[in-house]
Amino acid sequence: MGAWLMRGVLIQAGQRLLVDCRWAPLSPLLTEAAADAWQAAGQSRADVCLEVQARHKPFDVRGWETLARGAFVRDGVVVLRNACGSGFDLLLAVDGDGLRVVARWWPPVRERAAAHLLRSRFHLLVRATLLQYPALWWAGCRGLVPVHASALTIAPAGKGGTSTRGSPLLLAGPGGTGRSTLLLGAVAEGGRACSDNLCVTDGRVVHGLIEPMRVQGGGGRRMAHGRTERPLPGRVDALCPDRLVVLRRACSGRPEIHALDAEQAARSLIAGTYAAGELRRYWPFAAVMALGTGLGPPHPPIAESASQIAARLPAHELVLGDRPDEGLAALHSLAAPEREHREHMEALP
C-alpha cells in the first residue's frame, strides 16, 4: 500500500475484504483503521471488493426502482445515497459468490459540515460504512450473525508470551461495563482476542471485526469522551469460546462472579447487541440490502443465535465495581478444567 493511494486486504467478519482506495485523502483514514492487520492484495479471490473512486458525482439512478428513502434498485443492484449518514454514496452488487461495492464521496451539506466539525463522528461513520457493514452483511448471507461481544483467550496464570492456548471466553456486556479494560489486561498477560466490540458467529466459531480500540490513554487519534485510539494487541481472526461471561457494572465493591442460567445469559447478549452504538446504523443497512438483492435475512437472527450460544456454553455473570481491572482475576478463576467443559457438552441434548 502506498502512503496515499492504497490497495490491501482485511480478514473482516470472517470474510476476505479487498479495498482499493483511489481517493488519496481517504487512504490514511482507512489505513489506520486496521493498522497492522492489512495484508498484501495478491491475486487470490476476495469475498467483498470495495472500490473507493475519486469521482465526486452521484450514481445515475434514473429509471431505477425506489426501495426506500435514498435507496434504489435495478436488477438486484442497490444504490444507497449518503449511506448510513457517512456522506458516501454506495453501489452494491452481488457478483457470483462475492459482493462488489463502489463508493463515491458525495455528501449533502449537513454531512459535509459534520466531516469538518465532528471529526471523530465522521471517522467512525466512514469506517463502519466502508470497512465493516458490507463485510457484516455478506457474512450474514453466509449464515453468520453479528453480536456485541469480545472473544478472547485467558493465558494460564503465570504464563507469559502471546498464545492461543488458555481458556477461550466470549465476553459480553453493554458499552461502558469495562470489557475493553479486561480485554487489554488479558492480552497484556499473553492472551489473544478477536476484536474489542463486534464479532460474527455461527453459534460456535467467533470471527472478529477489525477496528481500533478507543480507550483512555491510547496514544492514537483523539475520539469522543476523552478517549484515543490504539490497535488491538494480540489479535487473531477467529476463536471458539468454551464459555460465556456477561459483564455488569456496579457503582462500587469488589468483583463478584456467579453462575448465570441460559435464559438470562441469552437475554443479556441480545440486549447488549441491540444497544450497541456500533450497530445502530447497521440494521437499516441490512434490511435494505436484503430487500434489494433478495439475499440474507432482513433481520439478522440475533435472538436465535444468542439462545444457541447460551444453551451450549456454561455462562457466568461478572459484576465489576469502580475498578474493572480487578475483574481479571475472576476471569482466571473461570479457566475451567477440560473435564468440566467436556461433561457440560456431553450433558447437552
mmCIF file of C-alpha atoms in Angstrom:
data_model
loop_
_atom_site.group_PDB
_atom_site.id
_atom_site.type_symbol
_atom_site.label_atom_id
_atom_site.label_comp_id
_atom_site.label_asym_id
_atom_site.label_seq_id
_atom_site.Cartn_x
_atom_site.Cartn_y
_atom_site.Cartn_z
ATOM 1 C CA MET A 1 0.000 0.000 0.000
ATOM 2 C CA GLY A 2 1.239 3.447 -0.813
ATOM 3 C CA ALA A 3 1.155 6.371 1.566
ATOM 4 C CA TRP A 4 -1.824 7.919 -0.185
ATOM 5 C CA LEU A 5 -3.395 5.515 -2.657
ATOM 6 C CA MET A 6 -3.916 2.103 -1.127
ATOM 7 C CA ARG A 7 -4.801 -1.455 -2.063
ATOM 8 C CA GLY A 8 -4.922 -4.154 0.581
ATOM 9 C CA VAL A 9 -6.876 -6.958 2.202
ATOM 10 C CA LEU A 10 -8.517 -7.386 5.602
ATOM 11 C CA ILE A 11 -9.968 -10.567 7.071
ATOM 12 C CA GLN A 12 -13.136 -8.898 8.275
ATOM 13 C CA ALA A 13 -16.006 -10.771 9.971
ATOM 14 C CA GLY A 14 -14.616 -13.999 8.534
ATOM 15 C CA GLN A 15 -14.658 -12.544 5.003
ATOM 16 C CA ARG A 16 -11.754 -11.579 2.775
ATOM 17 C CA LEU A 17 -12.260 -7.848 2.132
ATOM 18 C CA LEU A 18 -10.258 -6.297 -0.707
ATOM 19 C CA VAL A 19 -10.014 -2.496 -0.534
ATOM 20 C CA ASP A 20 -8.903 -0.411 -3.498
ATOM 21 C CA CYS A 21 -8.943 3.271 -2.497
ATOM 22 C CA ARG A 22 -8.310 5.646 -5.386
ATOM 23 C CA TRP A 23 -9.183 8.840 -3.495
ATOM 24 C CA ALA A 24 -5.958 9.967 -1.830
ATOM 25 C CA PRO A 25 -7.376 11.991 1.115
ATOM 26 C CA LEU A 26 -9.254 8.947 2.425
ATOM 27 C CA SER A 27 -6.380 6.456 2.301
ATOM 28 C CA PRO A 28 -4.748 7.415 5.648
ATOM 29 C CA LEU A 29 -8.075 7.110 7.472
ATOM 30 C CA LEU A 30 -8.724 3.632 6.080
ATOM 31 C CA THR A 31 -5.135 2.534 6.632
ATOM 32 C CA GLU A 32 -5.064 3.466 10.313
ATOM 33 C CA ALA A 33 -8.459 1.855 10.878
ATOM 34 C CA ALA A 34 -6.824 -1.571 10.725
ATOM 35 C CA ALA A 35 -3.186 -0.755 11.481
ATOM 36 C CA ASP A 36 -1.038 -3.891 11.077
ATOM 37 C CA ALA A 37 -3.993 -6.114 10.108
ATOM 38 C CA TRP A 38 -3.684 -5.137 6.436
ATOM 39 C CA GLN A 39 -2.347 -7.793 4.076
ATOM 40 C CA ALA A 40 -0.974 -7.533 0.552
ATOM 41 C CA ALA A 41 -3.741 -7.833 -2.004
ATOM 42 C CA GLY A 42 -2.093 -10.521 -4.120
ATOM 43 C CA GLN A 43 -4.132 -12.351 -6.719
ATOM 44 C CA SER A 44 -6.396 -14.517 -4.566
ATOM 45 C CA ARG A 45 -10.176 -14.232 -4.637
ATOM 46 C CA ALA A 46 -11.943 -11.766 -2.334
ATOM 47 C CA ASP A 47 -15.383 -12.206 -0.762
ATOM 48 C CA VAL A 48 -16.060 -8.461 -0.707
ATOM 49 C CA CYS A 49 -14.399 -5.982 -3.074
ATOM 50 C CA LEU A 50 -14.552 -2.292 -2.150
ATOM 51 C CA GLU A 51 -13.512 0.365 -4.666
ATOM 52 C CA VAL A 52 -13.414 3.964 -3.431
ATOM 53 C CA GLN A 53 -13.460 6.168 -6.510
ATOM 54 C CA ALA A 54 -12.038 9.662 -6.843
ATOM 55 C CA ARG A 55 -15.124 10.730 -8.808
ATOM 56 C CA HIS A 56 -17.371 13.086 -6.851
ATOM 57 C CA LYS A 57 -20.725 12.713 -8.551
ATOM 58 C CA PRO A 58 -23.830 10.663 -7.759
ATOM 59 C CA PHE A 59 -24.608 7.352 -9.394
ATOM 60 C CA ASP A 60 -27.167 7.707 -12.165
ATOM 61 C CA VAL A 61 -30.361 6.045 -10.909
ATOM 62 C CA ARG A 62 -32.770 7.428 -13.470
ATOM 63 C CA GLY A 63 -35.321 4.721 -14.227
ATOM 64 C CA TRP A 64 -34.396 2.698 -11.111
ATOM 65 C CA GLU A 65 -36.969 1.458 -8.620
ATOM 66 C CA THR A 66 -37.106 3.267 -5.274
ATOM 67 C CA LEU A 67 -36.547 0.862 -2.378
ATOM 68 C CA ALA A 68 -36.700 3.384 0.449
ATOM 69 C CA ARG A 69 -35.722 6.979 1.045
ATOM 70 C CA GLY A 70 -32.277 7.341 -0.539
ATOM 71 C CA ALA A 71 -32.185 3.699 -1.723
ATOM 72 C CA PHE A 72 -32.667 2.462 -5.293
ATOM 73 C CA VAL A 73 -32.507 -0.898 -7.061
ATOM 74 C CA ARG A 74 -32.316 -2.282 -10.591
ATOM 75 C CA ASP A 75 -31.688 -5.939 -11.454
ATOM 76 C CA GLY A 76 -30.535 -6.676 -7.910
ATOM 77 C CA VAL A 77 -28.000 -3.814 -7.854
ATOM 78 C CA VAL A 78 -28.560 -1.410 -4.945
ATOM 79 C CA VAL A 79 -27.543 2.245 -4.718
ATOM 80 C CA LEU A 80 -27.555 3.983 -1.323
ATOM 81 C CA ARG A 81 -27.387 7.764 -1.214
ATOM 82 C CA ASN A 82 -25.473 9.147 1.783
ATOM 83 C CA ALA A 83 -25.151 5.596 3.110
ATOM 84 C CA CYS A 84 -25.522 5.438 6.912
ATOM 85 C CA GLY A 85 -25.108 9.230 7.080
ATOM 86 C CA SER A 86 -21.438 8.899 6.077
ATOM 87 C CA GLY A 87 -21.516 11.233 3.072
ATOM 88 C CA PHE A 88 -20.636 8.354 0.717
ATOM 89 C CA ASP A 89 -22.919 7.029 -1.994
ATOM 90 C CA LEU A 90 -22.603 3.263 -2.416
ATOM 91 C CA LEU A 91 -23.330 0.970 -5.333
ATOM 92 C CA LEU A 92 -23.572 -2.651 -4.164
ATOM 93 C CA ALA A 93 -23.851 -5.652 -6.476
ATOM 94 C CA VAL A 94 -23.617 -9.389 -5.883
ATOM 95 C CA ASP A 95 -21.208 -10.854 -8.437
ATOM 96 C CA GLY A 96 -21.308 -14.653 -8.367
ATOM 97 C CA ASP A 97 -20.025 -15.684 -4.947
ATOM 98 C CA GLY A 98 -18.847 -12.215 -3.892
ATOM 99 C CA LEU A 99 -20.056 -8.689 -3.139
ATOM 100 C CA ARG A 100 -18.813 -5.676 -5.109
ATOM 101 C CA VAL A 101 -19.038 -2.217 -3.508
ATOM 102 C CA VAL A 102 -18.260 1.076 -5.244
ATOM 103 C CA ALA A 103 -18.097 4.220 -3.094
ATOM 104 C CA ARG A 104 -18.138 7.896 -4.057
ATOM 105 C CA TRP A 105 -17.874 10.901 -1.762
ATOM 106 C CA TRP A 106 -20.989 12.979 -2.494
ATOM 107 C CA PRO A 107 -22.205 14.372 0.829
ATOM 108 C CA PRO A 108 -25.225 16.576 1.478
ATOM 109 C CA VAL A 109 -24.417 19.947 3.038
ATOM 110 C CA ARG A 110 -25.009 18.724 6.595
ATOM 111 C CA GLU A 111 -22.680 15.717 6.256
ATOM 112 C CA ARG A 112 -20.025 17.855 4.567
ATOM 113 C CA ALA A 113 -20.097 20.259 7.514
ATOM 114 C CA ALA A 114 -20.067 17.408 10.050
ATOM 115 C CA ALA A 115 -16.997 15.897 8.386
ATOM 116 C CA HIS A 116 -15.096 19.067 9.318
ATOM 117 C CA LEU A 117 -16.705 19.942 12.664
ATOM 118 C CA LEU A 118 -17.327 16.472 14.158
ATOM 119 C CA ARG A 119 -14.189 14.692 13.099
ATOM 120 C CA SER A 120 -14.375 11.636 15.367
ATOM 121 C CA ARG A 121 -18.013 11.004 14.387
ATOM 122 C CA PHE A 122 -17.079 11.246 10.708
ATOM 123 C CA HIS A 123 -14.177 8.811 11.092
ATOM 124 C CA LEU A 124 -16.343 6.215 12.829
ATOM 125 C CA LEU A 125 -19.149 6.509 10.267
ATOM 126 C CA VAL A 126 -16.817 6.171 7.293
ATOM 127 C CA ARG A 127 -15.062 3.115 8.719
ATOM 128 C CA ALA A 128 -18.355 1.453 9.578
ATOM 129 C CA THR A 129 -19.902 2.197 6.189
ATOM 130 C CA LEU A 130 -16.921 1.155 4.081
ATOM 131 C CA LEU A 131 -14.924 -1.409 6.077
ATOM 132 C CA GLN A 132 -17.477 -3.027 8.386
ATOM 133 C CA TYR A 133 -21.093 -3.067 7.215
ATOM 134 C CA PRO A 134 -20.581 -4.594 3.740
ATOM 135 C CA ALA A 135 -18.489 -7.418 5.253
ATOM 136 C CA LEU A 136 -21.017 -7.871 8.074
ATOM 137 C CA TRP A 137 -23.877 -8.129 5.600
ATOM 138 C CA TRP A 138 -22.060 -10.578 3.339
ATOM 139 C CA ALA A 139 -21.162 -12.677 6.390
ATOM 140 C CA GLY A 140 -24.877 -12.655 7.231
ATOM 141 C CA CYS A 141 -25.649 -14.034 3.776
ATOM 142 C CA ARG A 142 -23.360 -16.933 4.724
ATOM 143 C CA GLY A 143 -25.132 -17.707 7.980
ATOM 144 C CA LEU A 144 -23.044 -15.634 10.409
ATOM 145 C CA VAL A 145 -24.766 -13.387 12.948
ATOM 146 C CA PRO A 146 -23.409 -10.162 14.493
ATOM 147 C CA VAL A 147 -23.045 -9.969 18.281
ATOM 148 C CA HIS A 148 -21.710 -7.231 20.526
ATOM 149 C CA ALA A 149 -19.055 -9.187 22.406
ATOM 150 C CA SER A 150 -15.350 -9.978 22.508
ATOM 151 C CA ALA A 151 -13.826 -13.426 22.079
ATOM 152 C CA LEU A 152 -10.515 -13.788 23.885
ATOM 153 C CA THR A 153 -8.248 -16.326 25.487
ATOM 154 C CA ILE A 154 -7.109 -16.109 29.084
ATOM 155 C CA ALA A 155 -3.489 -17.229 29.316
ATOM 156 C CA PRO A 156 -2.767 -19.671 32.157
ATOM 157 C CA ALA A 157 -1.822 -17.808 35.329
ATOM 158 C CA GLY A 158 1.869 -17.032 35.459
ATOM 159 C CA LYS A 159 2.438 -17.807 31.764
ATOM 160 C CA GLY A 160 3.903 -15.102 29.575
ATOM 161 C CA GLY A 161 4.102 -14.706 25.816
ATOM 162 C CA THR A 162 1.248 -14.494 23.361
ATOM 163 C CA SER A 163 -0.535 -17.756 22.686
ATOM 164 C CA THR A 164 -3.913 -19.024 21.612
ATOM 165 C CA ARG A 165 -3.634 -21.537 24.440
ATOM 166 C CA GLY A 166 -5.718 -20.905 27.525
ATOM 167 C CA SER A 167 -9.412 -20.736 28.147
ATOM 168 C CA PRO A 168 -11.320 -19.031 25.294
ATOM 169 C CA LEU A 169 -14.206 -16.883 26.541
ATOM 170 C CA LEU A 170 -16.991 -14.918 24.909
ATOM 171 C CA LEU A 171 -17.077 -11.691 26.930
ATOM 172 C CA ALA A 172 -20.370 -9.817 26.546
ATOM 173 C CA GLY A 173 -21.841 -6.697 28.084
ATOM 174 C CA PRO A 174 -23.136 -3.263 27.057
ATOM 175 C CA GLY A 175 -20.688 -0.469 26.348
ATOM 176 C CA GLY A 176 -19.189 1.121 29.435
ATOM 177 C CA THR A 177 -19.179 -2.004 31.595
ATOM 178 C CA GLY A 178 -15.394 -2.442 31.492
ATOM 179 C CA ARG A 179 -14.982 -5.034 28.754
ATOM 180 C CA SER A 180 -12.155 -3.169 27.000
ATOM 181 C CA THR A 181 -10.260 -2.800 30.270
ATOM 182 C CA LEU A 182 -10.475 -6.530 30.936
ATOM 183 C CA LEU A 183 -9.537 -7.350 27.359
ATOM 184 C CA LEU A 184 -6.411 -5.181 27.473
ATOM 185 C CA GLY A 185 -5.412 -6.755 30.770
ATOM 186 C CA ALA A 186 -5.864 -10.244 29.344
ATOM 187 C CA VAL A 187 -3.758 -9.621 26.234
ATOM 188 C CA ALA A 188 -1.076 -7.918 28.345
ATOM 189 C CA GLU A 189 -0.751 -11.240 30.186
ATOM 190 C CA GLY A 190 -0.366 -13.191 26.957
ATOM 191 C CA GLY A 191 -3.969 -13.762 25.850
ATOM 192 C CA ARG A 192 -5.349 -13.253 22.360
ATOM 193 C CA ALA A 193 -8.543 -11.565 21.178
ATOM 194 C CA CYS A 194 -10.661 -11.412 18.018
ATOM 195 C CA SER A 195 -11.995 -7.892 18.493
ATOM 196 C CA ASP A 196 -12.892 -5.231 21.009
ATOM 197 C CA ASN A 197 -16.603 -4.713 20.364
ATOM 198 C CA LEU A 198 -18.072 -6.637 17.445
ATOM 199 C CA CYS A 199 -17.877 -10.129 16.028
ATOM 200 C CA VAL A 200 -19.938 -12.581 13.997
ATOM 201 C CA THR A 201 -20.655 -16.184 14.831
ATOM 202 C CA ASP A 202 -22.358 -19.321 13.597
ATOM 203 C CA GLY A 203 -23.057 -20.238 17.219
ATOM 204 C CA ARG A 204 -19.683 -21.922 17.713
ATOM 205 C CA VAL A 205 -16.821 -20.170 15.924
ATOM 206 C CA VAL A 206 -16.437 -16.425 16.541
ATOM 207 C CA HIS A 207 -14.884 -14.200 13.859
ATOM 208 C CA GLY A 208 -13.664 -10.743 14.809
ATOM 209 C CA LEU A 209 -14.418 -7.381 13.243
ATOM 210 C CA ILE A 210 -11.298 -5.237 12.955
ATOM 211 C CA GLU A 211 -11.462 -1.769 14.461
ATOM 212 C CA PRO A 212 -9.138 0.304 16.676
ATOM 213 C CA MET A 213 -9.755 0.213 20.405
ATOM 214 C CA ARG A 214 -10.958 3.501 21.900
ATOM 215 C CA VAL A 215 -9.520 3.779 25.401
ATOM 216 C CA GLN A 216 -8.142 6.308 27.851
ATOM 217 C CA GLY A 217 -4.504 6.991 27.015
ATOM 218 C CA GLY A 218 -4.483 5.071 23.737
ATOM 219 C CA GLY A 219 -1.990 7.450 22.137
ATOM 220 C CA GLY A 220 -3.575 7.490 18.664
ATOM 221 C CA ARG A 221 -6.297 9.542 17.008
ATOM 222 C CA ARG A 222 -8.384 11.514 19.513
ATOM 223 C CA MET A 223 -12.013 10.400 19.775
ATOM 224 C CA ALA A 224 -15.087 11.341 21.796
ATOM 225 C CA HIS A 225 -15.353 11.107 25.615
ATOM 226 C CA GLY A 226 -11.666 11.877 26.108
ATOM 227 C CA ARG A 227 -10.537 8.597 24.557
ATOM 228 C CA THR A 228 -7.899 7.914 21.936
ATOM 229 C CA GLU A 229 -7.374 5.040 19.557
ATOM 230 C CA ARG A 230 -4.887 2.208 19.667
ATOM 231 C CA PRO A 231 -4.574 -1.086 17.762
ATOM 232 C CA LEU A 232 -5.829 -4.222 19.487
ATOM 233 C CA PRO A 233 -2.732 -6.198 20.512
ATOM 234 C CA GLY A 234 -2.716 -9.964 20.340
ATOM 235 C CA ARG A 235 -5.452 -10.086 17.692
ATOM 236 C CA VAL A 236 -6.470 -13.304 15.929
ATOM 237 C CA ASP A 237 -9.112 -13.770 13.249
ATOM 238 C CA ALA A 238 -11.256 -16.399 14.986
ATOM 239 C CA LEU A 239 -11.718 -18.309 18.242
ATOM 240 C CA CYS A 240 -14.083 -20.995 19.519
ATOM 241 C CA PRO A 241 -15.150 -19.971 23.057
ATOM 242 C CA ASP A 242 -15.890 -22.634 25.659
ATOM 243 C CA ARG A 243 -17.883 -20.381 27.992
ATOM 244 C CA LEU A 244 -19.835 -17.142 28.097
ATOM 245 C CA VAL A 245 -19.152 -14.330 30.570
ATOM 246 C CA VAL A 246 -21.662 -11.477 30.869
ATOM 247 C CA LEU A 247 -20.457 -8.247 32.451
ATOM 248 C CA ARG A 248 -22.464 -5.980 34.714
ATOM 249 C CA ARG A 249 -21.196 -2.797 36.336
ATOM 250 C CA ALA A 250 -21.945 -1.763 39.926
ATOM 251 C CA CYS A 251 -21.074 1.638 41.388
ATOM 252 C CA SER A 252 -18.621 0.171 43.915
ATOM 253 C CA GLY A 253 -17.351 -3.022 45.517
ATOM 254 C CA ARG A 254 -15.033 -5.852 44.594
ATOM 255 C CA PRO A 255 -15.732 -8.113 41.598
ATOM 256 C CA GLU A 256 -18.303 -10.826 42.128
ATOM 257 C CA ILE A 257 -18.915 -13.799 39.864
ATOM 258 C CA HIS A 258 -21.711 -16.320 39.834
ATOM 259 C CA ALA A 259 -23.382 -18.793 37.505
ATOM 260 C CA LEU A 260 -25.997 -17.480 35.100
ATOM 261 C CA ASP A 261 -28.813 -19.514 33.632
ATOM 262 C CA ALA A 262 -29.138 -19.814 29.866
ATOM 263 C CA GLU A 263 -32.227 -17.596 29.576
ATOM 264 C CA GLN A 264 -30.618 -14.706 31.456
ATOM 265 C CA ALA A 265 -27.373 -15.097 29.538
ATOM 266 C CA ALA A 266 -29.150 -15.024 26.179
ATOM 267 C CA ARG A 267 -31.205 -12.001 27.239
ATOM 268 C CA SER A 268 -28.051 -10.068 28.154
ATOM 269 C CA LEU A 269 -26.316 -10.974 24.892
ATOM 270 C CA ILE A 270 -29.356 -9.961 22.821
ATOM 271 C CA ALA A 271 -29.890 -6.683 24.658
ATOM 272 C CA GLY A 272 -26.207 -5.764 24.527
ATOM 273 C CA THR A 273 -26.138 -6.348 20.771
ATOM 274 C CA TYR A 274 -29.186 -4.203 20.071
ATOM 275 C CA ALA A 275 -27.925 -1.470 22.414
ATOM 276 C CA ALA A 276 -24.535 -1.261 20.677
ATOM 277 C CA GLY A 277 -23.975 2.125 19.109
ATOM 278 C CA GLU A 278 -21.653 0.500 16.554
ATOM 279 C CA LEU A 279 -24.630 -1.369 15.077
ATOM 280 C CA ARG A 280 -27.288 1.337 15.276
ATOM 281 C CA ARG A 281 -26.999 2.155 11.566
ATOM 282 C CA TYR A 282 -26.377 -1.439 10.504
ATOM 283 C CA TRP A 283 -29.951 -2.701 10.955
ATOM 284 C CA PRO A 284 -31.494 -0.473 8.232
ATOM 285 C CA PHE A 285 -28.465 -1.126 6.001
ATOM 286 C CA ALA A 286 -29.009 -4.902 6.251
ATOM 287 C CA ALA A 287 -32.771 -4.594 5.776
ATOM 288 C CA VAL A 288 -32.479 -2.521 2.595
ATOM 289 C CA MET A 289 -29.800 -4.822 1.182
ATOM 290 C CA ALA A 290 -31.958 -7.889 1.833
ATOM 291 C CA LEU A 291 -34.940 -6.199 0.202
ATOM 292 C CA GLY A 292 -32.998 -5.072 -2.858
ATOM 293 C CA THR A 293 -30.960 -8.208 -3.511
ATOM 294 C CA GLY A 294 -33.270 -10.933 -2.200
ATOM 295 C CA LEU A 295 -30.344 -12.306 -0.208
ATOM 296 C CA GLY A 296 -29.633 -12.539 3.509
ATOM 297 C CA PRO A 297 -32.095 -12.122 6.367
ATOM 298 C CA PRO A 298 -33.981 -8.792 6.534
ATOM 299 C CA HIS A 299 -33.471 -9.064 10.268
ATOM 300 C CA PRO A 300 -30.396 -10.982 11.477
ATOM 301 C CA PRO A 301 -31.435 -13.829 13.824
ATOM 302 C CA ILE A 302 -29.826 -12.270 16.906
ATOM 303 C CA ALA A 303 -32.170 -13.897 19.429
ATOM 304 C CA GLU A 304 -31.853 -17.362 17.911
ATOM 305 C CA SER A 305 -28.069 -17.178 17.786
ATOM 306 C CA ALA A 306 -27.777 -15.831 21.338
ATOM 307 C CA SER A 307 -30.071 -18.574 22.654
ATOM 308 C CA GLN A 308 -27.998 -21.205 20.863
ATOM 309 C CA ILE A 309 -24.781 -19.835 22.367
ATOM 310 C CA ALA A 310 -26.245 -19.609 25.878
ATOM 311 C CA ALA A 311 -27.632 -23.148 25.689
ATOM 312 C CA ARG A 312 -24.317 -24.558 24.517
ATOM 313 C CA LEU A 313 -21.861 -22.733 26.769
ATOM 314 C CA PRO A 314 -21.627 -22.544 30.566
ATOM 315 C CA ALA A 315 -22.481 -18.949 31.479
ATOM 316 C CA HIS A 316 -21.409 -16.672 34.331
ATOM 317 C CA GLU A 317 -22.132 -13.083 35.296
ATOM 318 C CA LEU A 318 -19.182 -10.972 36.379
ATOM 319 C CA VAL A 319 -20.185 -7.903 38.401
ATOM 320 C CA LEU A 320 -17.498 -5.214 38.348
ATOM 321 C CA GLY A 321 -17.131 -2.321 40.772
ATOM 322 C CA ASP A 322 -15.423 1.011 40.289
ATOM 323 C CA ARG A 323 -12.144 -0.697 39.322
ATOM 324 C CA PRO A 324 -12.926 -3.023 36.407
ATOM 325 C CA ASP A 325 -9.272 -4.099 36.081
ATOM 326 C CA GLU A 326 -9.725 -6.115 39.273
ATOM 327 C CA GLY A 327 -12.076 -8.420 37.374
ATOM 328 C CA LEU A 328 -9.194 -10.068 35.525
ATOM 329 C CA ALA A 329 -8.502 -12.362 38.478
ATOM 330 C CA ALA A 330 -12.120 -13.527 38.306
ATOM 331 C CA LEU A 331 -11.676 -14.377 34.625
ATOM 332 C CA HIS A 332 -8.678 -16.512 35.556
ATOM 333 C CA SER A 333 -10.883 -18.400 38.002
ATOM 334 C CA LEU A 334 -13.192 -19.304 35.121
ATOM 335 C CA ALA A 335 -10.439 -21.124 33.222
ATOM 336 C CA ALA A 336 -12.279 -24.367 33.873
ATOM 337 C CA PRO A 337 -10.660 -27.774 33.718
ATOM 338 C CA GLU A 338 -11.161 -29.548 30.440
ATOM 339 C CA ARG A 339 -13.130 -32.265 32.215
ATOM 340 C CA GLU A 340 -15.796 -29.838 33.463
ATOM 341 C CA HIS A 341 -16.371 -28.436 29.983
ATOM 342 C CA ARG A 342 -16.477 -31.901 28.429
ATOM 343 C CA GLU A 343 -19.076 -33.060 30.987
ATOM 344 C CA HIS A 344 -21.214 -29.996 30.227
ATOM 345 C CA MET A 345 -21.063 -30.636 26.477
ATOM 346 C CA GLU A 346 -21.938 -34.312 26.922
ATOM 347 C CA ALA A 347 -24.977 -33.358 29.006
ATOM 348 C CA LEU A 348 -26.468 -31.254 26.190
ATOM 349 C CA PRO A 349 -29.299 -32.893 24.220
#
